[in-house]
PDB file of C-alpha atoms in Angstrom:
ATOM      1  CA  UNK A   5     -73.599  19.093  24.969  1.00  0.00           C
ATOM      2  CA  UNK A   6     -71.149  16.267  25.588  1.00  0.00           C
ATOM      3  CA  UNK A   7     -73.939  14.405  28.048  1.00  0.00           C
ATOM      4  CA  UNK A   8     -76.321  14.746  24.873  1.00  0.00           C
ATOM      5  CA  UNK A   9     -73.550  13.533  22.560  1.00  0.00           C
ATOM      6  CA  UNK A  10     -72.994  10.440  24.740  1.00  0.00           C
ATOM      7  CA  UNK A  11     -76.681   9.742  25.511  1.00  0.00           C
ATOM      8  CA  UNK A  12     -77.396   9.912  21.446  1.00  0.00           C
ATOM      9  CA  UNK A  13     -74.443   7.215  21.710  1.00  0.00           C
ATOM     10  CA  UNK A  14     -76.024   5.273  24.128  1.00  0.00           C
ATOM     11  CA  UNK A  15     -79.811   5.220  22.272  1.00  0.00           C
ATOM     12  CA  UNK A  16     -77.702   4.465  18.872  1.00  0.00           C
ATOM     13  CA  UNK A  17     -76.131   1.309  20.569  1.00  0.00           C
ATOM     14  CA  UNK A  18     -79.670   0.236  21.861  1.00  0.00           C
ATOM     15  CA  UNK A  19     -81.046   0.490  18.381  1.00  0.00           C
ATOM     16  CA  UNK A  20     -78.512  -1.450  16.592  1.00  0.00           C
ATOM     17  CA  UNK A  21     -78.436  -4.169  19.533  1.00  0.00           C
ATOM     18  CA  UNK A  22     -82.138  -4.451  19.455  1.00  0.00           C
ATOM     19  CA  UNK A  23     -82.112  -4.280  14.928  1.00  0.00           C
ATOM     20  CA  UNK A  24     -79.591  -6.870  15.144  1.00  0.00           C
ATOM     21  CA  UNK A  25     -81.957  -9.551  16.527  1.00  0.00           C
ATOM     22  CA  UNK A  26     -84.373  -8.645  15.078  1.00  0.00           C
ATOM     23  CA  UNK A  27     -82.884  -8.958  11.551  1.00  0.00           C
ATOM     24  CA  UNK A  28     -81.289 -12.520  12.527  1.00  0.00           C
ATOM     25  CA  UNK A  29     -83.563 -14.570  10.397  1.00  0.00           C
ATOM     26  CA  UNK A  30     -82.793 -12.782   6.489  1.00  0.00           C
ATOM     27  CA  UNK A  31     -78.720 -13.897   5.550  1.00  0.00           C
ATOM     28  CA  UNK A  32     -77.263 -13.217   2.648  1.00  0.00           C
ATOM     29  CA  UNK A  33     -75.180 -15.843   1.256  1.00  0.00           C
ATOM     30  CA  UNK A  34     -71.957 -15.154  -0.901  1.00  0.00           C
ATOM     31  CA  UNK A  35     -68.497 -15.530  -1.279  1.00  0.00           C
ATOM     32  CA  UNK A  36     -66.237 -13.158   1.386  1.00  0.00           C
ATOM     33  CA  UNK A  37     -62.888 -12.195   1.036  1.00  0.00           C
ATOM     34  CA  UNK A  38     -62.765 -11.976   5.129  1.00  0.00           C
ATOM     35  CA  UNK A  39     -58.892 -10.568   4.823  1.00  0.00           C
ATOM     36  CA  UNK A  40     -60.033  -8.060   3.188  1.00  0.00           C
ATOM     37  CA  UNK A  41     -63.009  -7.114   5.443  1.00  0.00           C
ATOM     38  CA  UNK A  42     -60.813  -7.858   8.452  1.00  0.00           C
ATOM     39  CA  UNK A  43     -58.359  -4.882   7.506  1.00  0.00           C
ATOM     40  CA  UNK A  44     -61.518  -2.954   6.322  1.00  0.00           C
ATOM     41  CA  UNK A  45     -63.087  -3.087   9.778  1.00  0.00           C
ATOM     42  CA  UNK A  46     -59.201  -2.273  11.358  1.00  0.00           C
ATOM     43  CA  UNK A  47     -58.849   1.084   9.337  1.00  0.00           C
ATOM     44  CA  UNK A  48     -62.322   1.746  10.406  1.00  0.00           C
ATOM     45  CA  UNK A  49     -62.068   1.483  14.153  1.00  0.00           C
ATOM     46  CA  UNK A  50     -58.397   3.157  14.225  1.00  0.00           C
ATOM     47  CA  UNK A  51     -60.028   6.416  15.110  1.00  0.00           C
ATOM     48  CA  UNK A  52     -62.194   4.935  17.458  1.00  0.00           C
ATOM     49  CA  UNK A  53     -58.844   3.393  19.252  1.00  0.00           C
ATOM     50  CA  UNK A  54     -57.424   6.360  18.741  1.00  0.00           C
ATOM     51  CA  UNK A  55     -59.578   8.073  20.765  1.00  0.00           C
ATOM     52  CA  UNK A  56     -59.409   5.639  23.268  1.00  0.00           C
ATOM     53  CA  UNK A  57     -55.857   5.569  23.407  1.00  0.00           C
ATOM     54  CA  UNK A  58     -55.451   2.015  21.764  1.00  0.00           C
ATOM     55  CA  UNK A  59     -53.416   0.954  19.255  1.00  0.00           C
ATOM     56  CA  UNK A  60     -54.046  -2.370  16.968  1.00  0.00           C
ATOM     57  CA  UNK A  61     -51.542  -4.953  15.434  1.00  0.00           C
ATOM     58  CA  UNK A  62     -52.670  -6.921  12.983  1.00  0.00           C
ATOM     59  CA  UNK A  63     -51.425  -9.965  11.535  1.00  0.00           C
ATOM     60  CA  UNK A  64     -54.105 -11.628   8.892  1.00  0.00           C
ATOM     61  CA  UNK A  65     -53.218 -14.450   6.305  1.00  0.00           C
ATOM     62  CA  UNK A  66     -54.125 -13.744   2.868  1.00  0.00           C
ATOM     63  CA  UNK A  67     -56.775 -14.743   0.750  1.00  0.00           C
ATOM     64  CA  UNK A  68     -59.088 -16.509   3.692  1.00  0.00           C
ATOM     65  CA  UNK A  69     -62.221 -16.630   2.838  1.00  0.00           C
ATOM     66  CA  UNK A  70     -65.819 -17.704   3.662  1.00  0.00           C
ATOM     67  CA  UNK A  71     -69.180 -18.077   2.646  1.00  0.00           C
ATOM     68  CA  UNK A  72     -72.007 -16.016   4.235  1.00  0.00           C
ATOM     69  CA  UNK A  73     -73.444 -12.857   5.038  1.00  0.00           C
ATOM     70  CA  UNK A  74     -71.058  -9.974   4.602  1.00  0.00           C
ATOM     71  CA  UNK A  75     -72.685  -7.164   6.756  1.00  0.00           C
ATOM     72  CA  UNK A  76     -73.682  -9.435   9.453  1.00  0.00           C
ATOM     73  CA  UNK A  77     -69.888 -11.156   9.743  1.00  0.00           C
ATOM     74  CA  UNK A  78     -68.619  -7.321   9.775  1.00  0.00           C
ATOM     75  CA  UNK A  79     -70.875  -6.552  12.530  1.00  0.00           C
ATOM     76  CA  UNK A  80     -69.375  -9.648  14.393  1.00  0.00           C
ATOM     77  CA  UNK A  81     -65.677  -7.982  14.239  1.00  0.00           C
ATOM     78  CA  UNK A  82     -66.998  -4.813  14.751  1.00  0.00           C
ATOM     79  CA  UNK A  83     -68.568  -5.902  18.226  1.00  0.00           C
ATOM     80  CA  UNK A  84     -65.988  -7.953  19.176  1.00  0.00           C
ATOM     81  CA  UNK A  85     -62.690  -5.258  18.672  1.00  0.00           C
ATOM     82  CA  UNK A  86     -65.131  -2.344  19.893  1.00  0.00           C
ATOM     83  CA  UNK A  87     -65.668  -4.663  23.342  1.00  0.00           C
ATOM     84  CA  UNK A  88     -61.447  -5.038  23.106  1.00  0.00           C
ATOM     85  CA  UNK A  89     -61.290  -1.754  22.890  1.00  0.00           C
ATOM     86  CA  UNK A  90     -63.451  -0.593  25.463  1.00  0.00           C
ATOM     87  CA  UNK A  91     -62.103  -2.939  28.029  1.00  0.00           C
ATOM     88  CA  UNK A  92     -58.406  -1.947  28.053  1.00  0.00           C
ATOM     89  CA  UNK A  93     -57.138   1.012  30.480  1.00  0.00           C
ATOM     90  CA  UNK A  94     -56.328   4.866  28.759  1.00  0.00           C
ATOM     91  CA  UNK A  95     -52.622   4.475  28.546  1.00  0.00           C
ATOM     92  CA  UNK A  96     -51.077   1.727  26.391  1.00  0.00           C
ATOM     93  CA  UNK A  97     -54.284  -0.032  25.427  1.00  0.00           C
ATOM     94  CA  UNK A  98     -53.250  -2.650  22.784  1.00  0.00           C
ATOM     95  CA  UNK A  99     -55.285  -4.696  20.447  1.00  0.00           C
ATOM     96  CA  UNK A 100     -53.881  -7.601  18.202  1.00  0.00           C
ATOM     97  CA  UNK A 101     -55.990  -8.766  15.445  1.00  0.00           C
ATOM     98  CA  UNK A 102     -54.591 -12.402  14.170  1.00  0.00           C
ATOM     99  CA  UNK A 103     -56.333 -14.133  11.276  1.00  0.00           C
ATOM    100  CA  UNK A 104     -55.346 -17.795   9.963  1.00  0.00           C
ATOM    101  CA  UNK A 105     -56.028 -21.200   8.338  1.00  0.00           C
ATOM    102  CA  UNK A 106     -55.053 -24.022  10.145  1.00  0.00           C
ATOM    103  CA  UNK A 107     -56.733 -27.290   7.989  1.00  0.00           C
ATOM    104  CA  UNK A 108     -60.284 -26.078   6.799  1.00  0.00           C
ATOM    105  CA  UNK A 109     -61.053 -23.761   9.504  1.00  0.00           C
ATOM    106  CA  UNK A 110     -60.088 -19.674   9.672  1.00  0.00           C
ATOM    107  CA  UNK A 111     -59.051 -18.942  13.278  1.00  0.00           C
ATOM    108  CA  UNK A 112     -59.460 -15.164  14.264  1.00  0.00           C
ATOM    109  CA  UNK A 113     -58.062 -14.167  17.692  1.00  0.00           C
ATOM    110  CA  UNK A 114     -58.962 -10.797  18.900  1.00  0.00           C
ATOM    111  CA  UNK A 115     -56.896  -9.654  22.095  1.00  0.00           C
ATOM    112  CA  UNK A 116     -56.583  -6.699  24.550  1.00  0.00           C
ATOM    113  CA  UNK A 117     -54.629  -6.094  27.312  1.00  0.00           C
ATOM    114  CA  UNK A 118     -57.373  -5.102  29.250  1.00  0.00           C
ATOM    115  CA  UNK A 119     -59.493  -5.673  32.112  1.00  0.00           C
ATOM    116  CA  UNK A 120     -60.226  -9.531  31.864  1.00  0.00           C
ATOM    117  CA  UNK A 121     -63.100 -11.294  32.842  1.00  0.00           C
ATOM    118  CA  UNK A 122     -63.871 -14.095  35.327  1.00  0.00           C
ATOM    119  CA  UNK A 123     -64.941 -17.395  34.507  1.00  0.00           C
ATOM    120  CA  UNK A 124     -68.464 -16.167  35.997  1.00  0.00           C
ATOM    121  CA  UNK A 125     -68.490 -13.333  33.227  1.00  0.00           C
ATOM    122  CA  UNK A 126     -67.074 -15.405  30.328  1.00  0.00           C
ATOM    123  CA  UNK A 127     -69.915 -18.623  31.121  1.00  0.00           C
ATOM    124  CA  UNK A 128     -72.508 -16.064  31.066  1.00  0.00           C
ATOM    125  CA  UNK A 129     -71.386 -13.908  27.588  1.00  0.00           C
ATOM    126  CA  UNK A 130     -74.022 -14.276  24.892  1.00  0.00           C
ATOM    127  CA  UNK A 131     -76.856 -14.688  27.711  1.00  0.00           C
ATOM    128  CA  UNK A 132     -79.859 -12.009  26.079  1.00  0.00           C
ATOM    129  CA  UNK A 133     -79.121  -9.010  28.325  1.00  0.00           C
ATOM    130  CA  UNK A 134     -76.115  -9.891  29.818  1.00  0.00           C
ATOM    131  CA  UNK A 135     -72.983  -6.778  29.936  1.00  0.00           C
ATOM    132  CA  UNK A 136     -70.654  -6.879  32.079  1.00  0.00           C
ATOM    133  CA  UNK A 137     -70.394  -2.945  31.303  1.00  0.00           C
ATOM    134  CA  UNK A 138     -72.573  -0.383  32.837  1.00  0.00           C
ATOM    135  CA  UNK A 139     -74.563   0.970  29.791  1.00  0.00           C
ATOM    136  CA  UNK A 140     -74.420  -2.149  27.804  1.00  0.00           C
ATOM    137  CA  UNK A 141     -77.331  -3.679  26.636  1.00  0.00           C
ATOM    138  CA  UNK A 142     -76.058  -7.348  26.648  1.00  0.00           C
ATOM    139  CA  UNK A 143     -77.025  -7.939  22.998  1.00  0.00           C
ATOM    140  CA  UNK A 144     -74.321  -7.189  20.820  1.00  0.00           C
ATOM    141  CA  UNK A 145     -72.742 -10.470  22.181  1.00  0.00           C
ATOM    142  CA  UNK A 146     -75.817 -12.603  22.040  1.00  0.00           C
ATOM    143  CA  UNK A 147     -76.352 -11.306  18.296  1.00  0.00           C
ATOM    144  CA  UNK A 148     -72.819 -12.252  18.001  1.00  0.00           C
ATOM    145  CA  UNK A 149     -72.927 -15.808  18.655  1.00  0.00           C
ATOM    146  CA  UNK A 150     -76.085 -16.256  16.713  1.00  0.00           C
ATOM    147  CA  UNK A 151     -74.577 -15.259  13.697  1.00  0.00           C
ATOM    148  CA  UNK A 152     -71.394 -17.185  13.971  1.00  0.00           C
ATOM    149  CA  UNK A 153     -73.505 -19.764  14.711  1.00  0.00           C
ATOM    150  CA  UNK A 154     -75.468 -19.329  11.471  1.00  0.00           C
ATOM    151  CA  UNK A 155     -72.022 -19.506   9.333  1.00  0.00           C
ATOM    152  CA  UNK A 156     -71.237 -22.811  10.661  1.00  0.00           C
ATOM    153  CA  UNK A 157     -68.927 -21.212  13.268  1.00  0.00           C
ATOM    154  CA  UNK A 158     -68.168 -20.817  16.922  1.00  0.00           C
ATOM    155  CA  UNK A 159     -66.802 -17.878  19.371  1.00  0.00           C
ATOM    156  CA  UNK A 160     -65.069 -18.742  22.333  1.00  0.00           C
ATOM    157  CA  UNK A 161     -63.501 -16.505  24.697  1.00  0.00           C
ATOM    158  CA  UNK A 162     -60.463 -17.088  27.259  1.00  0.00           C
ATOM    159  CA  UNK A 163     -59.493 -14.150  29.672  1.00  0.00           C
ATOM    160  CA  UNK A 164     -57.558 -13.474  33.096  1.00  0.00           C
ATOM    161  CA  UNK A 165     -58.605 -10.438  35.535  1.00  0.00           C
ATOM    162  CA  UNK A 166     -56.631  -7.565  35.106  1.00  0.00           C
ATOM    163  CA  UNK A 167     -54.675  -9.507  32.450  1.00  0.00           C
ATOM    164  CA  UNK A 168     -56.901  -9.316  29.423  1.00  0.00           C
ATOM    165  CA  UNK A 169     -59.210 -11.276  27.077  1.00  0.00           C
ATOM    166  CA  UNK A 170     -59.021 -13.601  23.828  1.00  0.00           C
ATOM    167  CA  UNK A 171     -61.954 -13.834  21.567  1.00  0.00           C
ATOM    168  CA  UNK A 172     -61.524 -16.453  19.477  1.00  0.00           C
ATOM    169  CA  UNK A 173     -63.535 -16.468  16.305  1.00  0.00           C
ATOM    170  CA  UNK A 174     -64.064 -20.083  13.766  1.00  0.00           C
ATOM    171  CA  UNK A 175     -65.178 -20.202  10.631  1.00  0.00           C
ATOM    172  CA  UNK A 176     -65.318 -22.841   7.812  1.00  0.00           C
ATOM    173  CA  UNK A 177     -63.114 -21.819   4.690  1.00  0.00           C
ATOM    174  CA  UNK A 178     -64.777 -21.183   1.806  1.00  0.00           C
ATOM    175  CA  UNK A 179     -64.095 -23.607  -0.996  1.00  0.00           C
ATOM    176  CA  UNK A 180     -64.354 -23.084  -4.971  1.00  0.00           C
ATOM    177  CA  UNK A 181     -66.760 -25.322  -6.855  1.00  0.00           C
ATOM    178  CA  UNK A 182     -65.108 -24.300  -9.534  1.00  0.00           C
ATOM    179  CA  UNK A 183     -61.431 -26.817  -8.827  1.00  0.00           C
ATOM    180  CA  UNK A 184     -61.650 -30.133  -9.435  1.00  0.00           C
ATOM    181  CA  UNK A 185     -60.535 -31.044  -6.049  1.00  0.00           C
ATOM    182  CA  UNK A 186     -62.598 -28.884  -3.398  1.00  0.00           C
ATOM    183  CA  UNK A 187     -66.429 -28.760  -2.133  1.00  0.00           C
ATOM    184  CA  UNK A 188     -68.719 -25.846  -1.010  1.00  0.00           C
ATOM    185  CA  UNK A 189     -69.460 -25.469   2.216  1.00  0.00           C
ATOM    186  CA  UNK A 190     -72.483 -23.683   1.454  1.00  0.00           C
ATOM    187  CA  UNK A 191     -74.638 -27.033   1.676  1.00  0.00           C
ATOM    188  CA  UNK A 192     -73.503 -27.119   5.564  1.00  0.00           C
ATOM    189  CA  UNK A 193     -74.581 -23.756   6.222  1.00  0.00           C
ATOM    190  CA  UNK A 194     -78.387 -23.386   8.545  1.00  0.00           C
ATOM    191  CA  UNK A 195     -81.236 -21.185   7.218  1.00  0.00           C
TER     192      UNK A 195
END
């Protein structure tokens, strides 16, 4: 039963991996509150940690938000905290989830104490069909950076073997048309 159980897993992954290229080329645009899907996608993954034996702590700014696709940025943080998770050891596995403005840009670092990667690994993420874990596909990342890449963003990644990993996440701030003294960044955004 639990072989079944993880190979269902396995196929689900493969699915979503192979939908989420496919589905690169329709975006929603609209206004996102990201603190709010930021803590949304935290509560949602705590049983997932849980089960792996990780705990998260979060520290996100208020009111940061963007303009984009909502489901497609939530599958970003999904795939980037359920890759934190995965990499850090059974026992006193730690995630820290840190969302801020600095200028015009929202900075999101995502980090584990985990496994790390080596420069090799980290020059190669986003490659189509790249993992560097056994029964990955190696398209969650590449769908990743295409849709960061889409928002007018960029994902970078900084890691030491046996140390851990940093993913660090930039977006544009959304502005209000709406104040006399601000500009959409909609007009910058491709597709």
């Amino acid at each position: 039963m639990d072989l079944v159980l993880t190979e269902l897993d396995r196929a689900q992954a493969i699915i979503t991996d192979y939908l989420g290229m496919a589905g690169q080329k329709s975006m929603a645009k609209e206004k996102i509150n990201l603190t709010n899907t930021l803590n949304d996608i935290t509560t949602l993954m705590t049983s997932y940690a849980n089960y792996k034996t990780v705990k998260f702590k979060c520290d996100i700014d208020k009111d940061l938000y963007v303009f984009g696709d909502p489901i497609k940025l939530k599958q970003v943080f999904v795939n980037i905290i359920k890759n934190s998770i995965e990499a850090v050891p059974n026992m006193e596995g730690l995630v820290t989830i840190h969302a801020c403005l600095l200028e015009s840009t929202i900075h999101i670092k995502i980090s584990d104490n985990g496994i790390g990667m080596t420069k090799e690994q980290i020059e190669r993420l986003g490659e189509p069909y790249y993992s560097s874990k056994d029964d990955g596909t190696g398209l969650g990342l590449t769908v990743t950076y295409s849709i960061v890449k889409s928002h007018g963003g960029s994902v970078k990644y900084i890691s030491e073997v046996n140390k851990g990993t940093v993913a660090i996440i930039s977006l544009p701030l959304y502005f209000d048309t709406s104040s006399d003294h601000s500009h959409l960044f909609s007009e910058n955004l491709s597709g």
